[in-house]
mmCIF file of C-alpha atoms in Angstrom:
data_model
loop_
_atom_site.group_PDB
_atom_site.id
_atom_site.type_symbol
_atom_site.label_atom_id
_atom_site.label_comp_id
_atom_site.label_asym_id
_atom_site.label_seq_id
_atom_site.Cartn_x
_atom_site.Cartn_y
_atom_site.Cartn_z
ATOM 1 C CA ARG A 1 -68.827 32.309 47.060
ATOM 2 C CA LEU A 2 -68.158 29.031 49.656
ATOM 3 C CA CYS A 3 -64.985 26.593 48.322
ATOM 4 C CA ALA A 4 -62.269 27.435 51.247
ATOM 5 C CA SER A 5 -61.759 28.599 55.075
ATOM 6 C CA HIS A 6 -65.130 28.922 55.189
ATOM 7 C CA THR A 7 -67.831 27.981 57.447
ATOM 8 C CA CYS A 8 -72.260 29.476 58.622
ATOM 9 C CA SER A 9 -72.797 32.598 60.809
ATOM 10 C CA GLN A 10 -75.258 34.798 61.807
ATOM 11 C CA ALA A 11 -72.939 37.680 61.570
ATOM 12 C CA PRO A 12 -73.580 40.247 57.873
ATOM 13 C CA PRO A 13 -71.524 38.605 55.358
ATOM 14 C CA PRO A 14 -69.343 40.979 53.538
ATOM 15 C CA PRO A 15 -69.207 41.321 50.171
ATOM 16 C CA ALA A 16 -66.719 39.484 50.020
ATOM 17 C CA ALA A 17 -68.705 35.944 49.395
ATOM 18 C CA ARG A 18 -70.745 34.929 46.991
ATOM 19 C CA ARG A 19 -73.671 33.401 48.517
ATOM 20 C CA GLU A 20 -74.933 33.367 52.397
ATOM 21 C CA SER A 21 -77.131 31.674 53.911
ATOM 22 C CA THR A 22 -81.206 33.017 53.446
ATOM 23 C CA SER A 23 -80.988 34.494 56.781
ATOM 24 C CA SER A 24 -77.825 35.590 56.214
ATOM 25 C CA VAL A 25 -79.153 37.372 52.631
ATOM 26 C CA SER A 26 -82.191 38.455 55.133
ATOM 27 C CA SER A 27 -80.637 40.550 57.570
ATOM 28 C CA LEU A 28 -78.573 42.495 54.620
ATOM 29 C CA SER A 29 -82.167 43.256 52.256
ATOM 30 C CA ASN A 30 -84.451 45.637 53.378
ATOM 31 C CA THR A 31 -86.931 44.805 51.819
ATOM 32 C CA GLY A 32 -89.495 42.143 53.487
ATOM 33 C CA SER A 33 -90.773 40.056 50.362
ATOM 34 C CA LEU A 34 -89.234 38.014 47.970
ATOM 35 C CA ALA A 35 -89.203 38.836 43.453
ATOM 36 C CA LEU A 36 -90.321 35.241 41.551
ATOM 37 C CA THR A 37 -88.385 35.646 39.025
ATOM 38 C CA THR A 38 -89.714 32.062 36.495
ATOM 39 C CA ALA A 39 -88.187 30.352 33.732
ATOM 40 C CA ALA A 40 -91.222 29.482 30.939
ATOM 41 C CA SER A 41 -90.350 26.297 30.569
ATOM 42 C CA THR A 42 -90.844 24.981 33.900
ATOM 43 C CA ARG A 43 -94.468 26.618 33.999
ATOM 44 C CA HIS A 44 -97.460 25.153 35.152
ATOM 45 C CA GLY A 45 -95.762 22.042 36.266
ATOM 46 C CA CYS A 46 -93.458 21.049 33.007
ATOM 47 C CA GLY A 47 -90.790 20.086 34.455
ATOM 48 C CA LEU A 48 -89.555 17.381 37.140
ATOM 49 C CA LEU A 49 -92.275 16.487 38.913
ATOM 50 C CA PRO A 50 -92.258 13.496 41.833
ATOM 51 C CA ILE A 51 -94.405 11.664 43.432
ATOM 52 C CA MET A 52 -94.474 14.041 46.950
ATOM 53 C CA ALA A 53 -94.348 17.242 45.098
ATOM 54 C CA VAL A 54 -96.807 19.916 45.540
ATOM 55 C CA ARG A 55 -97.090 22.796 43.350
ATOM 56 C CA HIS A 56 -98.846 26.442 44.714
ATOM 57 C CA TYR A 57 -100.558 28.231 43.006
ATOM 58 C CA THR A 58 -101.164 31.965 43.653
ATOM 59 C CA LEU A 59 -103.698 34.427 41.803
ATOM 60 C CA ASP A 60 -104.209 38.387 43.003
ATOM 61 C CA PHE A 61 -106.226 40.819 42.990
ATOM 62 C CA GLN A 62 -105.826 44.341 43.821
ATOM 63 C CA LEU A 63 -108.757 46.676 43.847
ATOM 64 C CA SER A 64 -109.090 50.350 43.181
ATOM 65 C CA GLU A 65 -111.904 50.370 46.792
ATOM 66 C CA PRO A 66 -112.785 47.630 49.466
ATOM 67 C CA ALA A 67 -115.174 45.319 47.996
ATOM 68 C CA ASP A 68 -118.607 43.881 49.923
ATOM 69 C CA CYS A 69 -116.392 40.015 51.334
ATOM 70 C CA THR A 70 -119.772 38.592 52.387
ATOM 71 C CA THR A 71 -121.563 39.016 48.060
ATOM 72 C CA SER A 72 -118.676 38.575 46.759
ATOM 73 C CA ALA A 73 -117.033 35.056 48.383
ATOM 74 C CA GLN A 74 -120.826 33.564 47.969
ATOM 75 C CA GLY A 75 -120.324 34.503 44.278
ATOM 76 C CA LEU A 76 -117.214 32.053 44.201
ATOM 77 C CA GLN A 77 -118.829 29.305 46.676
ATOM 78 C CA ALA A 78 -120.818 27.930 43.094
ATOM 79 C CA ILE A 79 -116.951 27.479 41.529
ATOM 80 C CA PHE A 80 -115.590 25.743 44.568
ATOM 81 C CA GLN A 81 -119.404 23.435 44.305
ATOM 82 C CA GLU A 82 -118.535 22.209 41.218
ATOM 83 C CA GLN A 83 -114.698 20.851 41.944
ATOM 84 C CA GLU A 84 -116.706 19.393 45.127
ATOM 85 C CA MET A 85 -114.211 21.107 47.228
ATOM 86 C CA THR A 86 -115.643 21.590 51.151
ATOM 87 C CA GLU A 87 -115.641 25.189 52.601
ATOM 88 C CA THR A 88 -114.288 26.311 55.953
ATOM 89 C CA PHE A 89 -115.676 30.112 56.925
ATOM 90 C CA HIS A 90 -113.207 30.974 59.493
ATOM 91 C CA GLY A 91 -114.961 34.152 59.751
ATOM 92 C CA THR A 92 -115.002 37.878 58.971
ATOM 93 C CA ASP A 93 -113.250 41.192 60.566
ATOM 94 C CA ASP A 94 -111.233 44.004 60.548
ATOM 95 C CA HIS A 95 -109.537 42.344 58.097
ATOM 96 C CA GLY A 96 -112.392 40.891 55.710
ATOM 97 C CA TYR A 97 -113.422 37.277 54.571
ATOM 98 C CA TYR A 98 -111.180 33.920 55.140
ATOM 99 C CA ALA A 99 -111.925 30.806 54.293
ATOM 100 C CA THR A 100 -110.381 27.684 52.823
ATOM 101 C CA PHE A 101 -111.620 25.238 51.060
ATOM 102 C CA THR A 102 -111.019 21.408 50.673
ATOM 103 C CA GLY A 103 -110.939 18.718 47.313
ATOM 104 C CA ARG A 104 -110.932 14.945 47.963
ATOM 105 C CA ASN A 105 -107.866 14.997 45.348
ATOM 106 C CA GLY A 106 -105.722 16.610 47.788
ATOM 107 C CA ARG A 107 -106.251 20.145 46.389
ATOM 108 C CA PHE A 108 -106.685 23.104 48.756
ATOM 109 C CA VAL A 109 -107.294 26.603 48.296
ATOM 110 C CA VAL A 110 -107.081 29.499 50.777
ATOM 111 C CA LEU A 111 -109.262 32.570 49.888
ATOM 112 C CA ARG A 112 -108.713 35.554 51.441
ATOM 113 C CA LEU A 113 -110.971 39.368 50.579
ATOM 114 C CA HIS A 114 -109.099 41.607 52.639
ATOM 115 C CA SER A 115 -111.312 44.706 53.746
ATOM 116 C CA HIS A 116 -108.280 47.094 52.144
ATOM 117 C CA GLY A 117 -109.335 45.981 49.180
ATOM 118 C CA PHE A 118 -106.949 43.201 48.007
ATOM 119 C CA VAL A 119 -107.948 39.696 47.117
ATOM 120 C CA SER A 120 -105.797 36.706 46.974
ATOM 121 C CA VAL A 121 -106.327 32.949 46.165
ATOM 122 C CA ASP A 122 -103.661 30.720 47.322
ATOM 123 C CA LEU A 123 -104.191 27.028 45.597
ATOM 124 C CA GLN A 124 -101.740 23.766 46.566
ATOM 125 C CA SER A 125 -102.367 20.803 44.315
ATOM 126 C CA CYS A 126 -100.513 17.461 44.292
ATOM 127 C CA ALA A 127 -97.907 16.261 41.799
ATOM 128 C CA GLY A 128 -101.059 13.747 40.659
ATOM 129 C CA ASP A 129 -103.880 16.084 40.537
ATOM 130 C CA ASP A 130 -104.657 16.940 36.814
ATOM 131 C CA ALA A 131 -102.727 19.905 36.012
ATOM 132 C CA THR A 132 -105.299 21.166 33.239
ATOM 133 C CA GLN A 133 -108.326 20.455 35.351
ATOM 134 C CA VAL A 134 -105.580 23.262 38.198
ATOM 135 C CA ASP A 135 -105.873 25.579 35.733
ATOM 136 C CA ASP A 136 -108.891 25.578 34.383
ATOM 137 C CA LEU A 137 -110.261 26.291 37.678
ATOM 138 C CA LEU A 138 -108.094 29.184 38.237
ATOM 139 C CA ASN A 139 -109.476 30.494 35.047
ATOM 140 C CA ALA A 140 -112.512 29.958 36.478
ATOM 141 C CA LEU A 141 -112.614 31.664 39.582
ATOM 142 C CA GLU A 142 -110.095 34.234 37.421
ATOM 143 C CA GLU A 143 -113.480 35.045 35.677
ATOM 144 C CA LYS A 144 -115.585 35.148 37.737
ATOM 145 C CA MET A 145 -114.146 37.542 39.902
ATOM 146 C CA LYS A 146 -113.741 39.926 36.988
ATOM 147 C CA VAL A 147 -117.765 40.105 36.957
ATOM 148 C CA LEU A 148 -118.420 40.135 40.360
ATOM 149 C CA LEU A 149 -115.841 43.053 41.236
ATOM 150 C CA HIS A 150 -116.918 44.680 37.233
ATOM 151 C CA GLY A 151 -114.858 48.445 37.437
ATOM 152 C CA LYS A 152 -113.134 47.992 40.648
ATOM 153 C CA ILE A 153 -109.960 45.648 39.710
ATOM 154 C CA LYS A 154 -106.573 47.668 38.986
ATOM 155 C CA ARG A 155 -104.821 44.510 38.908
ATOM 156 C CA SER A 156 -104.605 41.357 38.757
ATOM 157 C CA LYS A 157 -101.252 38.884 38.945
ATOM 158 C CA ARG A 158 -101.524 35.238 38.202
ATOM 159 C CA LEU A 159 -97.771 33.326 38.784
ATOM 160 C CA PRO A 160 -96.768 29.995 37.920
ATOM 161 C CA ALA A 161 -96.980 27.424 40.038
ATOM 162 C CA LEU A 162 -94.220 27.440 42.705
ATOM 163 C CA LEU A 163 -93.021 23.516 42.405
ATOM 164 C CA ARG A 164 -92.761 22.856 46.177
ATOM 165 C CA GLY A 165 -91.002 19.298 47.197
ATOM 166 C CA GLU A 166 -89.145 18.066 44.513
ATOM 167 C CA GLU A 167 -86.208 15.418 44.226
ATOM 168 C CA VAL A 168 -84.306 18.683 42.639
ATOM 169 C CA ASP A 169 -84.597 21.893 44.681
ATOM 170 C CA ARG A 170 -84.437 24.810 41.548
ATOM 171 C CA TYR A 171 -85.333 27.679 44.007
ATOM 172 C CA TRP A 172 -82.033 29.814 44.797
ATOM 173 C CA PRO A 173 -81.806 33.510 46.366
ATOM 174 C CA THR A 174 -80.047 36.057 44.927
ATOM 175 C CA ALA A 175 -77.665 37.589 47.319
ATOM 176 C CA ASP A 176 -80.065 40.394 48.064
ATOM 177 C CA GLY A 177 -82.501 38.266 48.929
ATOM 178 C CA ARG A 178 -85.098 37.310 45.648
ATOM 179 C CA LEU A 179 -85.949 34.396 45.035
ATOM 180 C CA VAL A 180 -84.597 33.152 41.572
ATOM 181 C CA GLU A 181 -86.518 29.959 39.613
ATOM 182 C CA TYR A 182 -83.402 27.902 37.614
ATOM 183 C CA ASP A 183 -83.940 25.829 34.695
ATOM 184 C CA ILE A 184 -82.800 22.527 36.806
ATOM 185 C CA ASP A 185 -83.161 19.291 35.524
ATOM 186 C CA LYS A 186 -81.433 17.049 37.338
ATOM 187 C CA ALA A 187 -78.822 16.058 40.388
ATOM 188 C CA VAL A 188 -75.240 15.098 38.934
ATOM 189 C CA TYR A 189 -73.449 14.834 42.615
ATOM 190 C CA GLU A 190 -73.804 16.018 45.987
ATOM 191 C CA GLN A 191 -71.558 15.427 48.646
ATOM 192 C CA ASP A 192 -71.201 15.695 51.680
ATOM 193 C CA SER A 193 -67.423 17.199 53.035
ATOM 194 C CA PRO A 194 -65.941 17.739 56.631
ATOM 195 C CA TYR A 195 -66.694 22.006 55.343
ATOM 196 C CA GLN A 196 -69.632 21.988 53.292
ATOM 197 C CA ASN A 197 -72.576 20.238 50.976
ATOM 198 C CA ILE A 198 -71.001 20.553 47.607
ATOM 199 C CA LYS A 199 -74.592 20.149 45.542
ATOM 200 C CA ILE A 200 -73.469 20.351 41.763
ATOM 201 C CA LEU A 201 -77.562 20.493 38.902
ATOM 202 C CA HIS A 202 -77.303 20.715 35.975
ATOM 203 C CA SER A 203 -79.326 23.629 34.400
ATOM 204 C CA ARG A 204 -80.604 23.911 30.799
ATOM 205 C CA GLN A 205 -79.418 27.206 29.928
ATOM 206 C CA PHE A 206 -76.307 27.653 32.176
ATOM 207 C CA GLY A 207 -74.835 24.239 32.169
ATOM 208 C CA ASN A 208 -73.920 22.585 35.597
ATOM 209 C CA ILE A 209 -73.975 24.672 38.273
ATOM 210 C CA LEU A 210 -71.748 24.086 41.395
ATOM 211 C CA ILE A 211 -74.136 25.569 45.053
ATOM 212 C CA LEU A 212 -72.360 24.739 48.094
ATOM 213 C CA ASN A 213 -74.125 24.994 51.211
ATOM 214 C CA GLY A 214 -77.115 26.235 49.327
ATOM 215 C CA ASP A 215 -75.172 29.388 47.245
ATOM 216 C CA VAL A 216 -75.076 29.316 43.927
ATOM 217 C CA ASN A 217 -71.744 29.638 42.769
ATOM 218 C CA LEU A 218 -70.078 29.265 39.552
ATOM 219 C CA ALA A 219 -71.896 27.338 36.534
ATOM 220 C CA GLU A 220 -70.352 26.457 33.689
ATOM 221 C CA SER A 221 -71.479 29.163 31.548
ATOM 222 C CA ASP A 222 -69.692 31.895 33.746
ATOM 223 C CA LEU A 223 -67.010 32.499 32.727
ATOM 224 C CA PRO A 224 -67.689 36.745 32.873
ATOM 225 C CA TYR A 225 -66.670 35.833 36.482
ATOM 226 C CA THR A 226 -63.582 34.674 36.055
ATOM 227 C CA ARG A 227 -62.284 36.296 33.958
ATOM 228 C CA ALA A 228 -62.772 39.220 36.190
ATOM 229 C CA ILE A 229 -61.461 38.202 38.910
ATOM 230 C CA MET A 230 -58.246 37.868 37.169
ATOM 231 C CA GLY A 231 -58.526 41.249 35.969
ATOM 232 C CA SER A 232 -60.742 41.063 32.747
ATOM 233 C CA GLY A 233 -58.269 40.624 30.202
ATOM 234 C CA LYS A 234 -56.151 44.122 31.229
ATOM 235 C CA GLU A 235 -52.752 41.908 32.937
ATOM 236 C CA ASP A 236 -49.969 40.021 31.634
ATOM 237 C CA TYR A 237 -49.827 36.961 33.762
ATOM 238 C CA ALA A 238 -47.244 35.434 31.575
ATOM 239 C CA GLY A 239 -43.923 34.419 33.594
ATOM 240 C CA LYS A 240 -45.062 35.406 36.795
ATOM 241 C CA GLU A 241 -45.846 34.056 39.954
ATOM 242 C CA ILE A 242 -49.673 33.503 40.951
ATOM 243 C CA LEU A 243 -51.370 32.996 43.986
ATOM 244 C CA ILE A 244 -54.652 31.683 44.500
ATOM 245 C CA LEU A 245 -57.388 31.128 47.391
ATOM 246 C CA GLY A 246 -59.825 28.758 46.896
ATOM 247 C CA GLY A 247 -60.836 28.446 43.334
ATOM 248 C CA GLY A 248 -61.484 24.729 43.631
ATOM 249 C CA ASP A 249 -63.828 24.348 40.726
ATOM 250 C CA GLY A 250 -60.920 25.451 38.913
ATOM 251 C CA GLY A 251 -61.994 28.370 36.695
ATOM 252 C CA ILE A 252 -59.233 30.087 37.602
ATOM 253 C CA LEU A 253 -56.413 27.980 37.294
ATOM 254 C CA CYS A 254 -57.497 26.292 33.951
ATOM 255 C CA GLU A 255 -57.795 30.593 32.229
ATOM 256 C CA ALA A 256 -54.569 31.192 34.519
ATOM 257 C CA VAL A 257 -52.101 27.796 32.927
ATOM 258 C CA LYS A 258 -53.393 28.740 29.103
ATOM 259 C CA LEU A 259 -51.655 33.071 30.250
ATOM 260 C CA LYS A 260 -47.856 30.655 30.014
ATOM 261 C CA PRO A 261 -47.211 32.027 33.656
ATOM 262 C CA LYS A 262 -44.137 31.165 35.689
ATOM 263 C CA MET A 263 -46.250 29.143 38.387
ATOM 264 C CA ILE A 264 -49.256 28.854 39.477
ATOM 265 C CA THR A 265 -50.160 28.180 43.467
ATOM 266 C CA MET A 266 -53.575 27.506 44.344
ATOM 267 C CA VAL A 267 -54.347 26.728 47.743
ATOM 268 C CA GLU A 268 -58.263 25.047 47.879
ATOM 269 C CA ILE A 269 -58.859 23.484 51.451
ATOM 270 C CA ASP A 270 -61.924 21.037 49.632
ATOM 271 C CA GLN A 271 -60.801 18.371 47.874
ATOM 272 C CA LEU A 272 -63.967 17.260 47.542
ATOM 273 C CA VAL A 273 -65.128 19.954 45.564
ATOM 274 C CA ILE A 274 -62.340 19.332 43.637
ATOM 275 C CA ASP A 275 -63.479 15.517 43.127
ATOM 276 C CA GLY A 276 -66.946 16.847 41.950
ATOM 277 C CA CYS A 277 -65.755 20.192 39.816
ATOM 278 C CA LYS A 278 -63.096 17.859 37.610
ATOM 279 C CA LYS A 279 -65.964 15.034 36.408
ATOM 280 C CA HIS A 280 -68.736 17.606 36.027
ATOM 281 C CA MET A 281 -67.112 20.940 35.544
ATOM 282 C CA ARG A 282 -65.079 19.765 32.640
ATOM 283 C CA LYS A 283 -66.467 23.146 30.733
ATOM 284 C CA THR A 284 -64.719 24.994 33.679
ATOM 285 C CA CYS A 285 -61.765 23.325 34.436
ATOM 286 C CA GLY A 286 -60.969 21.529 31.286
ATOM 287 C CA ASP A 287 -57.719 18.881 32.708
ATOM 288 C CA VAL A 288 -56.340 21.039 34.984
ATOM 289 C CA LEU A 289 -57.807 19.263 37.887
ATOM 290 C CA ASP A 290 -57.027 15.720 36.667
ATOM 291 C CA ASN A 291 -53.539 16.330 38.669
ATOM 292 C CA LEU A 292 -52.757 18.423 41.749
ATOM 293 C CA LYS A 293 -49.623 19.434 39.950
ATOM 294 C CA GLY A 294 -48.542 20.560 36.341
ATOM 295 C CA ASP A 295 -45.891 22.117 34.447
ATOM 296 C CA CYS A 296 -46.922 25.530 35.649
ATOM 297 C CA TYR A 297 -49.291 25.033 39.055
ATOM 298 C CA GLU A 298 -49.639 22.861 42.059
ATOM 299 C CA VAL A 299 -52.383 22.424 44.330
ATOM 300 C CA LEU A 300 -52.212 22.552 47.478
ATOM 301 C CA VAL A 301 -55.573 20.955 49.612
ATOM 302 C CA GLU A 302 -54.981 22.700 52.636
ATOM 303 C CA ASP A 303 -56.754 25.513 54.625
ATOM 304 C CA CYS A 304 -55.120 28.754 53.252
ATOM 305 C CA VAL A 305 -54.810 31.063 56.623
ATOM 306 C CA PRO A 306 -51.634 29.149 57.600
ATOM 307 C CA VAL A 307 -49.826 28.984 54.140
ATOM 308 C CA LEU A 308 -50.451 31.886 53.574
ATOM 309 C CA LYS A 309 -48.119 32.776 56.831
ATOM 310 C CA LYS A 310 -45.805 29.864 55.821
ATOM 311 C CA PHE A 311 -45.401 32.078 52.486
ATOM 312 C CA ALA A 312 -45.183 35.376 54.864
ATOM 313 C CA ASN A 313 -43.196 33.931 57.386
ATOM 314 C CA GLU A 314 -40.259 32.693 54.395
ATOM 315 C CA GLY A 315 -40.938 36.206 52.703
ATOM 316 C CA LYS A 316 -42.169 34.723 49.655
ATOM 317 C CA THR A 317 -44.187 36.935 46.960
ATOM 318 C CA PHE A 318 -46.540 36.606 44.742
ATOM 319 C CA ASP A 319 -47.030 38.855 41.388
ATOM 320 C CA TYR A 320 -51.278 38.609 41.531
ATOM 321 C CA VAL A 321 -53.310 37.445 43.864
ATOM 322 C CA ILE A 322 -56.612 36.038 43.045
ATOM 323 C CA ASN A 323 -59.142 35.881 46.119
ATOM 324 C CA ASP A 324 -61.596 33.546 45.546
ATOM 325 C CA LEU A 325 -62.738 32.798 48.645
ATOM 326 C CA THR A 326 -65.867 33.843 50.796
ATOM 327 C CA ALA A 327 -65.467 35.981 53.496
ATOM 328 C CA VAL A 328 -67.477 33.765 56.212
ATOM 329 C CA PRO A 329 -64.207 31.258 58.290
ATOM 330 C CA ILE A 330 -64.908 26.974 57.499
ATOM 331 C CA SER A 331 -61.349 26.087 59.568
ATOM 332 C CA THR A 332 -61.593 24.242 61.956
ATOM 333 C CA ALA A 333 -59.527 26.441 64.472
ATOM 334 C CA PRO A 334 -60.758 30.288 63.217
ATOM 335 C CA GLU A 335 -58.016 32.512 63.946
ATOM 336 C CA GLU A 336 -60.521 35.689 64.499
ATOM 337 C CA ASP A 337 -64.592 35.375 65.352
ATOM 338 C CA SER A 338 -65.505 38.398 63.950
ATOM 339 C CA THR A 339 -66.549 38.080 60.028
ATOM 340 C CA TRP A 340 -64.975 40.755 59.510
ATOM 341 C CA GLU A 341 -61.890 40.145 61.411
ATOM 342 C CA PHE A 342 -61.292 37.069 59.350
ATOM 343 C CA LEU A 343 -61.596 39.524 56.357
ATOM 344 C CA ARG A 344 -59.428 41.168 56.964
ATOM 345 C CA LEU A 345 -56.942 39.069 58.097
ATOM 346 C CA ILE A 346 -56.612 37.442 54.865
ATOM 347 C CA LEU A 347 -56.084 40.546 53.695
ATOM 348 C CA ASP A 348 -53.310 41.623 55.677
ATOM 349 C CA LEU A 349 -51.714 38.370 54.881
ATOM 350 C CA SER A 350 -52.540 38.672 51.131
ATOM 351 C CA ILE A 351 -51.061 42.066 50.594
ATOM 352 C CA ARG A 352 -47.676 40.673 52.727
ATOM 353 C CA VAL A 353 -47.012 38.152 50.338
ATOM 354 C CA LEU A 354 -48.241 40.684 47.702
ATOM 355 C CA LYS A 355 -44.952 41.953 45.695
ATOM 356 C CA PRO A 356 -45.035 46.197 45.849
ATOM 357 C CA SER A 357 -46.189 45.858 42.383
ATOM 358 C CA GLY A 358 -48.762 43.375 42.444
ATOM 359 C CA LYS A 359 -52.464 43.672 42.446
ATOM 360 C CA TYR A 360 -54.616 41.752 44.411
ATOM 361 C CA PHE A 361 -58.448 40.529 42.645
ATOM 362 C CA THR A 362 -61.367 39.752 44.418
ATOM 363 C CA GLN A 363 -64.889 39.320 43.969
ATOM 364 C CA GLY A 364 -66.990 41.937 46.643
ATOM 365 C CA ASN A 365 -70.749 41.355 45.792
ATOM 366 C CA CYS A 366 -73.830 42.465 44.179
ATOM 367 C CA VAL A 367 -74.346 46.149 43.654
ATOM 368 C CA ASN A 368 -77.234 46.273 45.563
ATOM 369 C CA LEU A 369 -75.721 45.601 48.535
ATOM 370 C CA THR A 370 -74.717 49.061 49.154
ATOM 371 C CA GLU A 371 -73.806 48.833 52.941
ATOM 372 C CA ALA A 372 -71.724 45.368 52.405
ATOM 373 C CA LEU A 373 -69.533 47.206 50.034
ATOM 374 C CA CYS A 374 -68.939 50.048 51.973
ATOM 375 C CA LEU A 375 -68.195 48.140 54.636
ATOM 376 C CA TYR A 376 -65.918 46.377 52.639
ATOM 377 C CA GLU A 377 -63.394 49.564 51.432
ATOM 378 C CA GLU A 378 -63.810 50.524 54.919
ATOM 379 C CA GLN A 379 -61.800 47.235 55.629
ATOM 380 C CA LEU A 380 -59.656 48.557 53.149
ATOM 381 C CA GLY A 381 -58.166 51.668 55.005
ATOM 382 C CA ARG A 382 -57.254 49.074 57.808
ATOM 383 C CA LEU A 383 -54.961 47.233 56.763
ATOM 384 C CA CYS A 384 -51.388 46.660 57.426
ATOM 385 C CA CYS A 385 -49.878 48.710 54.370
ATOM 386 C CA PRO A 386 -52.185 51.857 52.502
ATOM 387 C CA VAL A 387 -53.841 50.174 49.434
ATOM 388 C CA GLU A 388 -55.904 51.563 46.887
ATOM 389 C CA PHE A 389 -58.094 49.702 45.062
ATOM 390 C CA SER A 390 -60.972 49.675 41.835
ATOM 391 C CA LYS A 391 -63.977 48.246 41.464
ATOM 392 C CA GLU A 392 -65.723 46.526 38.454
ATOM 393 C CA VAL A 393 -69.474 45.503 37.513
ATOM 394 C CA VAL A 394 -69.705 42.394 35.577
ATOM 395 C CA CYS A 395 -72.900 40.334 34.540
ATOM 396 C CA VAL A 396 -72.288 36.849 35.620
ATOM 397 C CA PRO A 397 -75.247 35.000 34.204
ATOM 398 C CA SER A 398 -75.895 32.713 36.382
ATOM 399 C CA TYR A 399 -76.541 34.588 39.437
ATOM 400 C CA MET A 400 -79.269 36.725 37.930
ATOM 401 C CA GLU A 401 -77.738 39.883 38.938
ATOM 402 C CA LEU A 402 -74.888 42.290 39.085
ATOM 403 C CA TRP A 403 -71.646 41.485 40.481
ATOM 404 C CA VAL A 404 -68.553 43.837 42.029
ATOM 405 C CA PHE A 405 -65.088 43.205 41.268
ATOM 406 C CA TYR A 406 -62.136 44.176 43.231
ATOM 407 C CA THR A 407 -58.551 45.441 42.317
ATOM 408 C CA ILE A 408 -56.252 46.107 44.937
ATOM 409 C CA TRP A 409 -52.770 47.426 45.095
ATOM 410 C CA LYS A 410 -49.870 48.933 47.423
ATOM 411 C CA LYS A 411 -50.108 52.740 47.289
#
């Protein structure tokens, strides 16, 4: 999550971050491929298609043995000729047959018959193209390949169209580098703050989704996230002092206020996140962000590091510290160059302001990033005082992956 004291970094992200940039995610992923999850309602161009959008279709065949590339390619040529598409042959070599086909309507096809027994068809068409005709072309190619390669096809796979160049982006990576297509139909808010790009997009399934620097943070459907980072209903907040770090979407603050605490102090660096969420994430924050002060809470629009240092110097302590920050700083003067050093700084300061019987809650990362989670747990052994911890795995709806949450307390 990217709500306060954060900046983009090429360093591997620790687990206390919801989503990092695509390059950072890739650095932690052991896979080189992207798995595509697609909502049925957006298949074959049924979503919003502005004039500059391009549909990208794929059709693949896995063969039980290599095919005669030249014969197979010649068998497909009649289909492209019927579509008035012009072939450009790029040669046969040790890698098989490679040709492109272009049509007057903007269609562009790449046909590859690999020598090791794999056939791939990539088709691009412009938004104004007739989607039915494109489907007919792909259907004809698929049926013809079944005739030409009868008995040799182990598996064929045709994915829904990837929609590129839309006004509203619907593709966002999971933390472990897989590609997910969301059912996004419109953008409701976008601003560039001094710290980050802020988007709130509407999903038909998940409601409005807060996205910071291209990372999915929280949707209106994601109450399980908020409950998990508050202890999953196992804690008694009544009459207690609570410190929230980040949390600009207002979800934690809204739920905590309902539990009748003595006082909540929330520290969020980005006023524009608050402004966007109080208008467009009402199902998450209710009315708590309408005013920065309430009967039992105060929101400080500041960098959390100097605030934590001030509280530590004053001897101010809290029953609960809820860290809803990312691990990568956006502070204008970061304390440490290392991501992990910054993370440990936040942990150390938070433990210093935690009462002896208090608890510290934070998110981790997705369960697949086991190395990052282990690195985070190593940091817990390097704090200013000994601590113990437990963790819980929760399914957060809009994340489309299982997420780890930590509870930490002093020994």
